[in-house]
XYZ file of C-alpha atoms in Angstrom:
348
model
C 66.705 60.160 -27.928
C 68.176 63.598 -29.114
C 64.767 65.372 -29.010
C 64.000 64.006 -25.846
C 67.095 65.072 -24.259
C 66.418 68.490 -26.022
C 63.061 68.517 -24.846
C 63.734 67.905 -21.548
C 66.638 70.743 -21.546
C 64.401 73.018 -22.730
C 61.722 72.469 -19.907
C 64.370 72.496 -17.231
C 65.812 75.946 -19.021
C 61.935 77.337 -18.772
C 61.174 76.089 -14.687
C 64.411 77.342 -13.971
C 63.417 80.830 -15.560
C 60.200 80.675 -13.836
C 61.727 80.301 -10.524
C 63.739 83.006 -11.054
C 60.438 85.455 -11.995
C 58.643 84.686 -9.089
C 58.093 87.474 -6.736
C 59.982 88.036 -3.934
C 58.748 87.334 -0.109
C 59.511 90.555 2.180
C 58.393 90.704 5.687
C 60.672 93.512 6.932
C 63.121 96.414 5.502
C 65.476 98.362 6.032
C 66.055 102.104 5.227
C 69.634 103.917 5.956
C 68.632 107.360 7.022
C 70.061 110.596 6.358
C 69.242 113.498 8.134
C 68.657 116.781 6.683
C 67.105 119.424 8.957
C 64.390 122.174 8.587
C 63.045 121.112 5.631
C 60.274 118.876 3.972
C 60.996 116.750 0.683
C 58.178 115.570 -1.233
C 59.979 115.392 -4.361
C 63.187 113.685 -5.325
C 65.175 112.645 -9.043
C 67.343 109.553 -8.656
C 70.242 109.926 -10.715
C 71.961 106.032 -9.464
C 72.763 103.928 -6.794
C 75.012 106.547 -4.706
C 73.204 109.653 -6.174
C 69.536 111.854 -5.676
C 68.420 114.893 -6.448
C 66.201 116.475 -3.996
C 63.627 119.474 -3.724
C 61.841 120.807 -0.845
C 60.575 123.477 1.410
C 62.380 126.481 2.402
C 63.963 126.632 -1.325
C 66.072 124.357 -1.288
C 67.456 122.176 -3.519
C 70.226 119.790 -3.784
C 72.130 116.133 -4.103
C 72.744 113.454 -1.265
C 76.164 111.578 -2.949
C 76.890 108.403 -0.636
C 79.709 106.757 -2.987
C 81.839 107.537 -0.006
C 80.987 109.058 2.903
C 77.282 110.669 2.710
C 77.585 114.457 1.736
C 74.556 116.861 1.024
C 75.590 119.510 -1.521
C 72.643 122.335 -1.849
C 72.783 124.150 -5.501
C 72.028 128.584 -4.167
C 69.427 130.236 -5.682
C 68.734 133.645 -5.901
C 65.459 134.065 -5.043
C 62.593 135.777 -7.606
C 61.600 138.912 -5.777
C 63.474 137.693 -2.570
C 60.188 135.100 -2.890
C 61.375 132.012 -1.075
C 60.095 128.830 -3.273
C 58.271 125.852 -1.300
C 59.145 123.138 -4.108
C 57.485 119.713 -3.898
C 58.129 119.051 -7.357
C 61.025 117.919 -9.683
C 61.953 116.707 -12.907
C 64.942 116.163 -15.587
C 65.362 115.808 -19.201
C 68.997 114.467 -19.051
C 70.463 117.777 -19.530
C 68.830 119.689 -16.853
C 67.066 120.165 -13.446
C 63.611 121.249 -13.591
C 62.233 122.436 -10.300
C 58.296 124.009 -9.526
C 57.158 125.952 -6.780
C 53.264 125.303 -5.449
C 52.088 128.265 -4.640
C 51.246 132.033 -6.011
C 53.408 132.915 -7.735
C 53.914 129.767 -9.170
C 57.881 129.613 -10.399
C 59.482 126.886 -12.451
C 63.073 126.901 -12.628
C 65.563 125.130 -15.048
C 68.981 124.321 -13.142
C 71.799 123.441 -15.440
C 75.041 123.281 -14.195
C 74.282 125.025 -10.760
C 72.518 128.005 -12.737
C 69.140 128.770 -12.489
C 67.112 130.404 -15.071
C 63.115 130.786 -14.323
C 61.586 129.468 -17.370
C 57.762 130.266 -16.150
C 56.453 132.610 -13.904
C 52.367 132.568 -12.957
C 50.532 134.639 -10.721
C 46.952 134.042 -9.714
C 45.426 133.436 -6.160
C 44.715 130.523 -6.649
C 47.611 128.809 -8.696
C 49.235 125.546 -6.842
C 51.000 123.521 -9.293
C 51.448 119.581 -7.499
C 53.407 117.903 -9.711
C 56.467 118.001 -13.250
C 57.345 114.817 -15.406
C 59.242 114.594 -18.892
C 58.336 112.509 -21.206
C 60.454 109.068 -22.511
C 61.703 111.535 -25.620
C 63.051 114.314 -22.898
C 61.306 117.051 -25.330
C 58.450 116.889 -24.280
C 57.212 117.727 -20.654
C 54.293 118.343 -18.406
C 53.708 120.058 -15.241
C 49.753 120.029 -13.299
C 48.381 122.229 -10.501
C 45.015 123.016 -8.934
C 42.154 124.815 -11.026
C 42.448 128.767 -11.600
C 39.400 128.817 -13.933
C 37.326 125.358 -13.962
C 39.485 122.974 -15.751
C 42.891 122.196 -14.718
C 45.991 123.990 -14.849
C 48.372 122.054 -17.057
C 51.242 123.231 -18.658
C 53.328 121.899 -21.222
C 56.675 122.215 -23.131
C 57.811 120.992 -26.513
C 61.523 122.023 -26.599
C 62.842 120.116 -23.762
C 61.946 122.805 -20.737
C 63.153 125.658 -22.673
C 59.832 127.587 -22.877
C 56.383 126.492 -21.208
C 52.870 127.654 -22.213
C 49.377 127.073 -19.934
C 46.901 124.934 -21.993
C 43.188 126.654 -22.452
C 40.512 125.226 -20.946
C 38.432 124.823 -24.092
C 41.141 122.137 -24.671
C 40.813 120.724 -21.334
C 38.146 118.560 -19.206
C 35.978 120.387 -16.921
C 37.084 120.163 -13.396
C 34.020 119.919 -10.464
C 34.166 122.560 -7.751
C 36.606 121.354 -5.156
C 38.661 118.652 -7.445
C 42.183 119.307 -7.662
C 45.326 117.655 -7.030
C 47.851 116.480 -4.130
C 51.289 118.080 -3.807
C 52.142 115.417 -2.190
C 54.812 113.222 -3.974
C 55.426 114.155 -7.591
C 53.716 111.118 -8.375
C 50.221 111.953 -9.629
C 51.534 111.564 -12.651
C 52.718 109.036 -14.583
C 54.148 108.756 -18.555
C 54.824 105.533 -20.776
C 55.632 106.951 -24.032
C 53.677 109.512 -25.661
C 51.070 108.616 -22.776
C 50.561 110.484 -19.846
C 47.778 109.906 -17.076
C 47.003 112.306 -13.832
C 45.178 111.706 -10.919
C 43.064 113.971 -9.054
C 41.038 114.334 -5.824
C 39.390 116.266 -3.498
C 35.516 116.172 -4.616
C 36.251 113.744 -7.054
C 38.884 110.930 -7.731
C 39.145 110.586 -11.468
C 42.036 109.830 -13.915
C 42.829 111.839 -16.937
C 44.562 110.342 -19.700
C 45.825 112.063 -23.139
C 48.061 110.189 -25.638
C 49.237 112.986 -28.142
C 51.079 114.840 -25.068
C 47.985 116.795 -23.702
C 46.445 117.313 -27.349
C 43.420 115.849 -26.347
C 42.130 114.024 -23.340
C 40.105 111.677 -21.715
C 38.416 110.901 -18.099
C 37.634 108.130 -16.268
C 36.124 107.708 -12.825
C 37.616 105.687 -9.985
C 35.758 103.876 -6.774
C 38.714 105.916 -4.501
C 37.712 107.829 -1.999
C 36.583 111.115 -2.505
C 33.714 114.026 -1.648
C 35.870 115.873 0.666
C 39.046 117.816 0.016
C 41.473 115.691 1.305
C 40.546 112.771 0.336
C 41.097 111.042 -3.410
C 43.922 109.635 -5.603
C 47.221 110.659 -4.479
C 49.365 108.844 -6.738
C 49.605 106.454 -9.299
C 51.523 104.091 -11.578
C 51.762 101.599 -14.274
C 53.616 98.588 -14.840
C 53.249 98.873 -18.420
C 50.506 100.434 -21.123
C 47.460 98.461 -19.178
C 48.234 97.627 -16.097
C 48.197 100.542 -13.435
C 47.590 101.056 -9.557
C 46.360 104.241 -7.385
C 46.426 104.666 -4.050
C 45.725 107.584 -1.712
C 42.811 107.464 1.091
C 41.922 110.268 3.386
C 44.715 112.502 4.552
C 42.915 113.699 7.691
C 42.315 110.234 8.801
C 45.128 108.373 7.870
C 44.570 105.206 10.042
C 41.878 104.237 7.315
C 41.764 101.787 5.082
C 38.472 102.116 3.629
C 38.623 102.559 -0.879
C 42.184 103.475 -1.054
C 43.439 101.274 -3.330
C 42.353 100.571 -6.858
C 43.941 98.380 -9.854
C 43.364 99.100 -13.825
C 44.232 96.260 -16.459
C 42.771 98.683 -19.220
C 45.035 101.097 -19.389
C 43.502 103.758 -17.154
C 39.119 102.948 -18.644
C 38.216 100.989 -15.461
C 39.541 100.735 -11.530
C 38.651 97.680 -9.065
C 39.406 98.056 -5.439
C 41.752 96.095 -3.975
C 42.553 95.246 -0.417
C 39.632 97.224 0.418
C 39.791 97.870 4.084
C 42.764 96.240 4.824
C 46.972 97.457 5.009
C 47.615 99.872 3.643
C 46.263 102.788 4.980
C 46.191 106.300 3.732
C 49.487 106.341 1.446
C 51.259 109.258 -0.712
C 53.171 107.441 -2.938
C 52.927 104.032 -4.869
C 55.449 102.838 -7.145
C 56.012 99.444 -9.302
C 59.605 97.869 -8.466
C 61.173 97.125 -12.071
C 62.003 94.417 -13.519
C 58.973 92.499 -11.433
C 56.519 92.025 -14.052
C 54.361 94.541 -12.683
C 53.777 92.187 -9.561
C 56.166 93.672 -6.604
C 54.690 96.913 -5.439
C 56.096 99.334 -2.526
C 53.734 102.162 -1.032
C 54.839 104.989 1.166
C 52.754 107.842 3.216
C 53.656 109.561 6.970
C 52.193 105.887 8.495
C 55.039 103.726 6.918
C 56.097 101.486 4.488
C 53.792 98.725 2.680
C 54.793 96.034 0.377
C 52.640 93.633 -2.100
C 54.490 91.085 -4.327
C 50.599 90.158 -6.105
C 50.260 93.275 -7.794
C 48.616 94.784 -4.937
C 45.984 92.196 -4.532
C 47.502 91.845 -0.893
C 49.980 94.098 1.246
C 52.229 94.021 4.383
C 53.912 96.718 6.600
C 57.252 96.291 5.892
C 58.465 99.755 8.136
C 57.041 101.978 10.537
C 58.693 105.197 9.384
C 56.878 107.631 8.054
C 58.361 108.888 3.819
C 56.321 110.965 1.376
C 57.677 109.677 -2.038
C 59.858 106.690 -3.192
C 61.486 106.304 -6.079
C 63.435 103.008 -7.655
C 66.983 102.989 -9.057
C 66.888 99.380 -9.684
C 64.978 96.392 -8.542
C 66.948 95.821 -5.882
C 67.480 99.563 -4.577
C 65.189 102.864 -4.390
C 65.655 106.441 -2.557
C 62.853 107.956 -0.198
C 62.284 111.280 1.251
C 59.895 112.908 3.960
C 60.128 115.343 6.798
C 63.686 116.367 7.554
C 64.651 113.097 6.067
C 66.373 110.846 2.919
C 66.148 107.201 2.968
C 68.128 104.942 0.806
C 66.220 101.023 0.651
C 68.672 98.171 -0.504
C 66.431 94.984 -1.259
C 68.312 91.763 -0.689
């Protein structure tokens, strides 16, 4: 009679677990806005509930607080040869603020404190760097942009952000003429331990992967979208080691629906479509909610808010207005940004 009592005990203890697990059903959300004129954020660093960091156009860079009453507090710079910085990339280590310009010359500034210091400086006509990310250890770090030779530009650091050094191209796939990346969201790449994987675009959609922090690397193709230069991958990420989504489209059409999506369950080898011609359309940023089991998905791009709770198998519009990057604090909240804008999403 014990054991069956047990038995039964445990089984309840295990449904009710279940039950718990299953992903949630969201139809419609809603984002508190904060309005922040004359400039474009693509990038953003969520520090908690109350607190992000934000880059954007015009040089500027700053923190939204909302503990209390929302305040905007922009950290000065002085400019590098009075050259104003269009940032749509940002990063941290946990000690400091790591900031990238896109275009020649490409600066990269390390904000401790309220202080800048430029850590790396490139010039070349055709330098655009899209995108920063630290690794889990916060000593390594990683920063892409858009071919100066023909294989990516990718550079790396070692001592937390301190110095930075381009890798050569011998050590680096060959990129096609016209593949490159999106500035778009600061989320074509994406790092689970000493793993890192990029997306690219333009004439081709492919994902490269290196596991020894951009030792060595590997490619794979993707069905996405691509042939023309706005089209492709425009970001990516993964729920764990294997499991992984992309999402992008067509930037010039963004209506369509047509081989925007794809799903990996190999770690980054293979990509299925999913939802092919169907909600979303063209999106900018795609992001796992935590804690979901890899299953609760949001997507954001200028044509609104989408939502899947089958690990993207199926989506719905969940908000009209228009973000260019997300990013999670918790399961139940997550910051966006976009044009002139910073949204903060509470889940209920």
């Amino acid at each position: 009679m014990k054991r069956i009592i047990t038995f039964i005990f445990v089984f309840l203890s295990f449904i009710t677990c279940k039950r718990k697990n299953l992903p949630r059903k969201i139809d419609k959300v809603t984002i508190q806005k904060f309005q922040l004129d004359s400039v474009s954020i693509r990038a953003i660093h969520v520090v908690d509930k109350d607190k992000v960091i934000y880059a954007g156009s015009n040089g500027v860079l700053g923190f939204l607080n909302t503990k209390k009453s929302p305040k905007f507090s922009e950290i000065p710079i002085k400019f590098q040869d009075s050259i104003v910085p269009n940032f749509r990339s940002i990063a941290s280590n946990g000690k400091a603020i790591f900031a990238m310009s896109i275009a020649n010359p490409a600066l990269l500034y390390k904000i401790t404190n309220g202080k800048y210091t430029l850590v790396y400086k490139e010039e070349n006509k055709k330098v655009f760097y899209d995108a920063i990310q630290f690794y889990d250890d916060n000593i390594h770090g990683i920063a892409v942009g858009d071919p100066t030779e023909d294989c990516p530009s990718i550079i790396v650091t070692n001592d937390g952000g301190t110095s930075w050094k381009k890798l050569s191209c011998k050590n680096l796939p060959k990129f096609e003429e016209g593949e490159a990346f999106f500035a778009a969201s600061n989320t074509n790449i994406k790092i689970i331990d000493n793993t890192v994987w990029i997306a690219s675009g333009g004439n081709k959609a492919r994902i490269l992967k290196s596991t020894d922090y951009g030792n060595t690397w590997q490619v794979f193709t993707t069905p996405i979208i691509q042939g023309n230069g706005p089209q492709g991958i425009y970001s990516i990420d993964f729920a764990n080691i294997n499991n992984g989504i992309a999402i992008g489209g067509d930037y010039s059409k963004p209506l369509e629906n047509k081989a925007n999506k794809a799903i990996t369950n190999d770690g980054g080898k293979t990509w299925l479509l999913v939802a092919n011609q169907q909600e979303p359309n063209y999106k900018s940023c795609v992001q796992y909610v935590p804690n979901t089991d890899g299953q609760e998905i949001f997507a954001v791009g200028k044509t609104g808010v989408s939502f899947s709770n089958d690990a993207g198998k199926t989506w719905k519009e969940v908000a009209t207005d228009g973000y260019y990057t997300i990013q999670f604090v918790d399961k139940n909240t997550a910051w966006l940004a976009g044009n002139e804008k910073i949204g903060k999403m509470v889940l209920k």
